[in-house]
Every structure is written in structure tokens, then in C-alpha cells.
PDB file of C-alpha atoms in Angstrom:
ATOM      1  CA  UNK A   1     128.674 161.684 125.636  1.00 67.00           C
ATOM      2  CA  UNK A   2     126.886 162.756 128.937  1.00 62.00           C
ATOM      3  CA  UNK A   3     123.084 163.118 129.299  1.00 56.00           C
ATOM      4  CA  UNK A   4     123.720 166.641 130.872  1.00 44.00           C
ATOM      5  CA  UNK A   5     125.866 168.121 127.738  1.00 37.00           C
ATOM      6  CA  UNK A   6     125.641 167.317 124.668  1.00 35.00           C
ATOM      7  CA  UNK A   7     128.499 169.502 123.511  1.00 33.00           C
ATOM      8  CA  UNK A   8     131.172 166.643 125.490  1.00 33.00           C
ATOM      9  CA  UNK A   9     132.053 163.678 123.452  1.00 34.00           C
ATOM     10  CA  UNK A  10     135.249 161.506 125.509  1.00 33.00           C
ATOM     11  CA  UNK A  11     136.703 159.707 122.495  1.00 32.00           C
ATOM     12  CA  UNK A  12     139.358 158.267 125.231  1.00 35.00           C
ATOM     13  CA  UNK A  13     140.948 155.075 124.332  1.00 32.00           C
ATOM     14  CA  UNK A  14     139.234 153.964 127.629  1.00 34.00           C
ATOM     15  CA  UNK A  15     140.604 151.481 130.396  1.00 34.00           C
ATOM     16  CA  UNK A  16     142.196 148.902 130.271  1.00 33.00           C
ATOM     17  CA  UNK A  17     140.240 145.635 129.691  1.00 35.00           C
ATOM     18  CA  UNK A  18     141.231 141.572 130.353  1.00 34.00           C
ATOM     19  CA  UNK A  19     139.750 141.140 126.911  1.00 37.00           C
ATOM     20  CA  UNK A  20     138.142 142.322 124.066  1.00 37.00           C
ATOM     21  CA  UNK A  21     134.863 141.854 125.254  1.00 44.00           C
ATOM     22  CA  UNK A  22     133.209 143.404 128.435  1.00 48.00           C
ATOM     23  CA  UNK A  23     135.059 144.877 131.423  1.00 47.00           C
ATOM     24  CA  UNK A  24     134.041 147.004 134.306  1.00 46.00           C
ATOM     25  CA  UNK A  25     137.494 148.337 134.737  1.00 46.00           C
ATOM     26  CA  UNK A  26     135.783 151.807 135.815  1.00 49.00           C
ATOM     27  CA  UNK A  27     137.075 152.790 138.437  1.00 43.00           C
ATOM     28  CA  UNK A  28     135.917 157.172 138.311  1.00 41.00           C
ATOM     29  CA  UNK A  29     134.390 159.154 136.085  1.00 41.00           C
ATOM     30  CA  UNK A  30     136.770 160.186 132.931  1.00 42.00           C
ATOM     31  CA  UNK A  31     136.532 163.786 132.756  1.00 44.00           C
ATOM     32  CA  UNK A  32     135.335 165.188 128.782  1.00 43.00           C
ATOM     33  CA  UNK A  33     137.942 168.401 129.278  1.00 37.00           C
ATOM     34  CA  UNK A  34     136.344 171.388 127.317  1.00 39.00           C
ATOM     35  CA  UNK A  35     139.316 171.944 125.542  1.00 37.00           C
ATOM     36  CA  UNK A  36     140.601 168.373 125.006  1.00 35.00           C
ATOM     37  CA  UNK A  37     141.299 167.631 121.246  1.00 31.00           C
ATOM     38  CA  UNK A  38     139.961 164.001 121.822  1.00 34.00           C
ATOM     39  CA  UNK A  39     136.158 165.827 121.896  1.00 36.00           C
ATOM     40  CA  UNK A  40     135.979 166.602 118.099  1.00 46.00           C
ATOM     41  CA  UNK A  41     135.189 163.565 115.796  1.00 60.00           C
ATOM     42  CA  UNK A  42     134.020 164.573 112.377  1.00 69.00           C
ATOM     43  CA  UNK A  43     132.216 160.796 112.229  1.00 84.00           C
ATOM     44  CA  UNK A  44     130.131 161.500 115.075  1.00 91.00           C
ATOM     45  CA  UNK A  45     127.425 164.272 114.769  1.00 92.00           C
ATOM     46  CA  UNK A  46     125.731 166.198 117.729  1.00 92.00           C
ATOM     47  CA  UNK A  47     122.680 164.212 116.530  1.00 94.00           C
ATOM     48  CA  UNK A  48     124.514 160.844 116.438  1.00 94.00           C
ATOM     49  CA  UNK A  49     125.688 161.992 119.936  1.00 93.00           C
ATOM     50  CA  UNK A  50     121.979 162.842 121.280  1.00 94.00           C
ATOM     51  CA  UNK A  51     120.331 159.776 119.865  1.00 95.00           C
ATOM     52  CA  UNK A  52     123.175 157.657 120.839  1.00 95.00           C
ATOM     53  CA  UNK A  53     122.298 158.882 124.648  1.00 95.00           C
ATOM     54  CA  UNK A  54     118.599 158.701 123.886  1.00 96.00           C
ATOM     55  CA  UNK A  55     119.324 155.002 123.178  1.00 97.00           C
ATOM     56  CA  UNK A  56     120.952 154.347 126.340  1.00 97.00           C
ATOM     57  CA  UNK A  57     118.493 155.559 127.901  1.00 97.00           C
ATOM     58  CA  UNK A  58     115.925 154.189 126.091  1.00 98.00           C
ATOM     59  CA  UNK A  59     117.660 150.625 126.443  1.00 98.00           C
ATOM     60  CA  UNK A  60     117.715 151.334 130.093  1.00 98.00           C
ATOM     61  CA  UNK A  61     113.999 152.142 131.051  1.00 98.00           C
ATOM     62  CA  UNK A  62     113.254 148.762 128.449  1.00 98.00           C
ATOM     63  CA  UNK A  63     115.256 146.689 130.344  1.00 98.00           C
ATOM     64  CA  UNK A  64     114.721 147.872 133.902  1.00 97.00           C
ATOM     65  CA  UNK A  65     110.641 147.599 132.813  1.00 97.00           C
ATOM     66  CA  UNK A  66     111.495 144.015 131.380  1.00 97.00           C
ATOM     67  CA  UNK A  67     110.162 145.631 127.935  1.00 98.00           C
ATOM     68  CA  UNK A  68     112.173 144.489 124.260  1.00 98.00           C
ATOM     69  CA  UNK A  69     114.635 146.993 124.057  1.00 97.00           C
ATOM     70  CA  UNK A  70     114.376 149.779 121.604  1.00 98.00           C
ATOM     71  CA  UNK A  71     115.225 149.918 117.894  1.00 97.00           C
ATOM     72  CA  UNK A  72     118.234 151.430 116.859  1.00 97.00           C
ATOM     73  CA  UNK A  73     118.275 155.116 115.762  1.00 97.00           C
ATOM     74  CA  UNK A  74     118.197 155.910 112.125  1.00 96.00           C
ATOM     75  CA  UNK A  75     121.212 158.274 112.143  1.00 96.00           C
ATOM     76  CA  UNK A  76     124.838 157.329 110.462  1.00 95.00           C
ATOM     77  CA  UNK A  77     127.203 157.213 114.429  1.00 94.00           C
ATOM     78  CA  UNK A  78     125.208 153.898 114.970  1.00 96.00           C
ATOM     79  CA  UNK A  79     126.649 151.963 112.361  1.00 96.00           C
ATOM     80  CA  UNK A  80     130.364 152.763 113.286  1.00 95.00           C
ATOM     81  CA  UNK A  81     131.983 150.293 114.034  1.00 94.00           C
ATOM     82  CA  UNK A  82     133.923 151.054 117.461  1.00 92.00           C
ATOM     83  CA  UNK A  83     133.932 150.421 121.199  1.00 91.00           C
ATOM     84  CA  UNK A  84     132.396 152.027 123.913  1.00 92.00           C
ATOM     85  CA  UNK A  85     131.877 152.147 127.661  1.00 93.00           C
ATOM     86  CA  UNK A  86     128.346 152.997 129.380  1.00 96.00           C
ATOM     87  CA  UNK A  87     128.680 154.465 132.556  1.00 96.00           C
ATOM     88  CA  UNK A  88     125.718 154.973 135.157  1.00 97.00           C
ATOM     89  CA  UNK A  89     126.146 157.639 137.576  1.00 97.00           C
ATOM     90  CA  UNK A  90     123.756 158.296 140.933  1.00 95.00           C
ATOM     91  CA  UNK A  91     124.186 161.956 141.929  1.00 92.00           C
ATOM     92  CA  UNK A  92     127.429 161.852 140.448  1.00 91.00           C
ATOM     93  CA  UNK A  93     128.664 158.661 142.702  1.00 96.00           C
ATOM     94  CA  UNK A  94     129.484 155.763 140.221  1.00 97.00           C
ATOM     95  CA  UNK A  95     126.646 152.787 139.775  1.00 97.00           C
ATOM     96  CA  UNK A  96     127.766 150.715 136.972  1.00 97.00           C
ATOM     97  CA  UNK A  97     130.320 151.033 134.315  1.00 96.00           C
ATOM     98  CA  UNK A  98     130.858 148.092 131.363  1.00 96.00           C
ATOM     99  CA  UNK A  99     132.295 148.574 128.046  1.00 94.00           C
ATOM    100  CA  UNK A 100     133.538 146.784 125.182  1.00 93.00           C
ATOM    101  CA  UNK A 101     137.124 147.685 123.098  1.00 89.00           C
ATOM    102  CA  UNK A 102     136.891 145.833 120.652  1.00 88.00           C
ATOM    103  CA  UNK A 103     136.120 147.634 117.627  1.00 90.00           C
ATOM    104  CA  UNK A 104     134.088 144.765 115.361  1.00 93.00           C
ATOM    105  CA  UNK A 105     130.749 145.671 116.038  1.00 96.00           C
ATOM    106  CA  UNK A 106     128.309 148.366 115.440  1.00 96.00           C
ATOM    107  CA  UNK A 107     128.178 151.237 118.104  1.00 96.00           C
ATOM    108  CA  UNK A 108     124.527 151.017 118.326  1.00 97.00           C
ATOM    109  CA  UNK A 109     124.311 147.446 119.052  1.00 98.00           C
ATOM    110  CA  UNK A 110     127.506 148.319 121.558  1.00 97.00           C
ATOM    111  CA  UNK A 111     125.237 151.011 123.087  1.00 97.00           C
ATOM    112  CA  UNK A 112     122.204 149.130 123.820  1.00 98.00           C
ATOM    113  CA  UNK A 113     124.827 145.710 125.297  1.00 98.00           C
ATOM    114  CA  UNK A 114     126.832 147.763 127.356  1.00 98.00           C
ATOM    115  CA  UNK A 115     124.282 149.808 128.706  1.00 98.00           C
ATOM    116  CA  UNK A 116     122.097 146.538 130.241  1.00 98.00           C
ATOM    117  CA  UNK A 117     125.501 145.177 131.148  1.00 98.00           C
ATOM    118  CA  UNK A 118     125.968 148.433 133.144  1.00 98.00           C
ATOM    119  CA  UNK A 119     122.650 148.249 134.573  1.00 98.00           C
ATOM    120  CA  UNK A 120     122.872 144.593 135.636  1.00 98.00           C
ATOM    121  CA  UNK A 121     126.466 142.779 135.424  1.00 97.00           C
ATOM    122  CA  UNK A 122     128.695 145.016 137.488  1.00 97.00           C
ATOM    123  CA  UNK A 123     130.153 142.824 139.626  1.00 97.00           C
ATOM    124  CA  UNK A 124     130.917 145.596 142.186  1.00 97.00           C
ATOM    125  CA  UNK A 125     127.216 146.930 142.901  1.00 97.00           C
ATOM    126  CA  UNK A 126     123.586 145.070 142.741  1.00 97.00           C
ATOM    127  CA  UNK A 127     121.548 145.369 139.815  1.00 98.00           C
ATOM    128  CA  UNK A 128     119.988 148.580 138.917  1.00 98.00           C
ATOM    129  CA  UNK A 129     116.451 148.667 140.009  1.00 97.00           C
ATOM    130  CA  UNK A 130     113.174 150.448 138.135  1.00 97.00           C
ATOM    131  CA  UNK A 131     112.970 153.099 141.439  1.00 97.00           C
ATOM    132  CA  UNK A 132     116.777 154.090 140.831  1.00 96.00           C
ATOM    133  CA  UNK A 133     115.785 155.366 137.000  1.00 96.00           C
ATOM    134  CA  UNK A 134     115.034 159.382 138.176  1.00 95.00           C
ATOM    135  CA  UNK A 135     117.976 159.621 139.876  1.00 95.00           C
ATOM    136  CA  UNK A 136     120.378 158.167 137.544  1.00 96.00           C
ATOM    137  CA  UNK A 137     122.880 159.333 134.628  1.00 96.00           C
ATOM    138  CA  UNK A 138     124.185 158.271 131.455  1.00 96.00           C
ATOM    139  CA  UNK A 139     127.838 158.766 129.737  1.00 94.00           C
ATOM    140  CA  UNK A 140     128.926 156.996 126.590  1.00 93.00           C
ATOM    141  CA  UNK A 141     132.550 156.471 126.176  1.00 90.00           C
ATOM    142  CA  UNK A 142     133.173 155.826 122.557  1.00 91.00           C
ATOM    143  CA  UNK A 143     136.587 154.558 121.694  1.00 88.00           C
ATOM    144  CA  UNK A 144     138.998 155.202 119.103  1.00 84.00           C
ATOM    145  CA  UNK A 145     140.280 152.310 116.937  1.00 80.00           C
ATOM    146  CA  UNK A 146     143.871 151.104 118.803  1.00 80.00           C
ATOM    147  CA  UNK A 147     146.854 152.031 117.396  1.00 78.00           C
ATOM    148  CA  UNK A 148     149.957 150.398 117.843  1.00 78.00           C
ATOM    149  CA  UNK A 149     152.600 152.776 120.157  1.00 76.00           C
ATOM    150  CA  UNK A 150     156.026 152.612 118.674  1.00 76.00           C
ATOM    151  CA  UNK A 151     158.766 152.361 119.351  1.00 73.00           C
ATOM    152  CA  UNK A 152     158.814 150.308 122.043  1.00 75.00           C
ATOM    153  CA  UNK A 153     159.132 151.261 125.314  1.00 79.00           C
ATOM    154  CA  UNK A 154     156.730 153.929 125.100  1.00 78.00           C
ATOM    155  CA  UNK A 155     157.749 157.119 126.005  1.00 82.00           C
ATOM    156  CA  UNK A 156     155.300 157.584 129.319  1.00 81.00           C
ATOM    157  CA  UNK A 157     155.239 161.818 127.819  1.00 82.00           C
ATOM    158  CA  UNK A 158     153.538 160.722 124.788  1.00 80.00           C
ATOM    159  CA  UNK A 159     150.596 159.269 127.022  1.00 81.00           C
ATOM    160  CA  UNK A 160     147.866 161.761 127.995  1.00 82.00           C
ATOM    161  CA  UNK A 161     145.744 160.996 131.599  1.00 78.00           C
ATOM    162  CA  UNK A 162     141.818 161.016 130.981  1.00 72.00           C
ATOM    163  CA  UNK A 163     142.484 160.951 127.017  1.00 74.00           C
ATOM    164  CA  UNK A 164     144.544 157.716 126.347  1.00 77.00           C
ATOM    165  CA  UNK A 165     143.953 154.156 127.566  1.00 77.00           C
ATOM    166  CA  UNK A 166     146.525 151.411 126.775  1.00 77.00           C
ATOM    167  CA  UNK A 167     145.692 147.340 125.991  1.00 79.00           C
ATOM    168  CA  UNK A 168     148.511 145.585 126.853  1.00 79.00           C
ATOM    169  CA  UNK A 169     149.165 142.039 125.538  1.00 80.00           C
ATOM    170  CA  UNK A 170     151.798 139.581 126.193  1.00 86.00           C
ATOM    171  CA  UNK A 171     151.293 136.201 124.277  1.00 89.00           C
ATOM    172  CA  UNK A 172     147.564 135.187 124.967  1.00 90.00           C
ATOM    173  CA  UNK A 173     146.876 137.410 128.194  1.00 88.00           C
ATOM    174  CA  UNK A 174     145.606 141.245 127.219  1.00 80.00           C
ATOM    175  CA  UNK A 175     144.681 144.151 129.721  1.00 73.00           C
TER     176      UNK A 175
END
């Protein structure tokens, strides 16, 4: 979901995280290819998609004015329950980027987290500040419940670039 279209909806399986909770393991922008099948999702509605961005940014001017953030929008996509990524873009350069895979909560709630965690926990640039707001923009990664790849090894063919994002776990450790 990007501020500046709508019609884009990346329902990538995202990068790869150290856990099931937060990560800023953005590294570029994940491109929404027009003709990618990943863009369809009959759960998510081009108004879920707009007031799922509206949110965001919503969230963001709240928390950036030290305001309570917003309520959540009365339309069905924010009760899914799925992960998703915020990323904050500066003329297109990358400003902050934290998501959450785990699919347990609501994607509203997920939406309004990630989105301050964006804004103010990415280890690898200073807060966002209230005179960056003009310039900046939005894009909601919403994730796809994990599925299990099998047989292992994974064929690397059956892995698409900017669609699929793999969690890898080996005893306790996961990434």
C-alpha cells in the first residue's frame, strides 16, 4: 500500500526478521510490480487499503505532534489478523522501516505500532521530526500468513525476489 497509488498492494512475505516481533530489516524499497499476482487479495478492499494508509498517516502526524493517536478505521482489513511493515520514505530515499511478522494481532493495531516504530525506533536514522512530515511517504507492507516450504531444501526456483520473504528457524534462533 503506497500513499501515491492506491491501486498497489505488496502482499510480500517481507524480510527476514530475528523474531516475531519488530525488525528494521529494510534495507530498499520492495517494488509493488503492476502485474505481480501477490497485489490481488480478495480480504483487503481498496477502501481497507486507503484507510489503512490514512491511518498511518494519521498515527504519524499524532505522534510526531505528541497527540493520542487516532482511532482505528471502521472498515473490515483492520481486524485481519496479519503482519505488516511501515516504511517511511523522504523523496524516495529510505527514513525508517519496522514491521512485525507475526500474524497474532490485528492489522490495525499493527498499522498504528509499526508506523511510530518507523517514525522513532530505527536504529539506523534519528527520530522523525514534526518539520520532516511534508516531505515524507508512507507504504504498508502487509504480509501473508507463513507457510511451511516443503520439501526440504527448497528449491531456490520456487522463490520469487520482491514477492517472497523466508523466516528461517533453527532450534530457538529465527531470521
Amino acid at each position: 500500500l503506497q500513499e501515491t497509488d492506491l491501486g498497489e498492494f505488496d502482499k510480500a512475505a517481507g524480510p527476514p526478521s530475528a523474531s516475531s516481533r519488530r525488525t528494521s530489516s529494510c534495507i530498499a524499497r520492495t517494488p509493488s510490480g503492476g502485474e505481480s499476482r501477490t497485489i490481488e487479495d480478495p480480504e483487503l478492499t481498496a477502501t481497507d487499503r486507503a484507510a489503512l494508509l490514512r491511518l498511518a498517516r494519521d498515527t504519524l502526524e499524532a505522534h510526531l505532534a505528541g497527540r493520542p493517536l487516532p482511532p482505528l478505521p471502521e472498515v473490515p482489513g483492520v481486524a485481519l489478523r496479519r503482519g505488516a511493515f511501515v516504511t517511511i520514505t523522504e523523496l524516495g530515499v529510505l527514513r525508517g522501516c519496522i514491521g512485525r511478522i507475526a500474524d497474532d494481532r490485528p492489522l490495525g493495531d499493527v498499522v498504528r505500532e509499526m508506523t511510530v516504530a518507523a517514525a522513532r525506533d530505527d536504529p539506523r536514522f534519528p527520530p522523525v521530526v514534526p518539520t520532516e512530515l511534508p516531505g515524507l511517504a508512507l507504504e504498508i507492507s502487509v504480509l501473508s500468513a507463513p507457510a511451511e516450504l516443503l520439501p526440504a531444501p527448497v528449491e531456490p526456483g520456487r522463490l520469487v525476489l520482491s514477492r517472497d520473504g523466508l523466516i528461517v528457524r533453527r532450534g530457538r534462533h529465527v531470521g
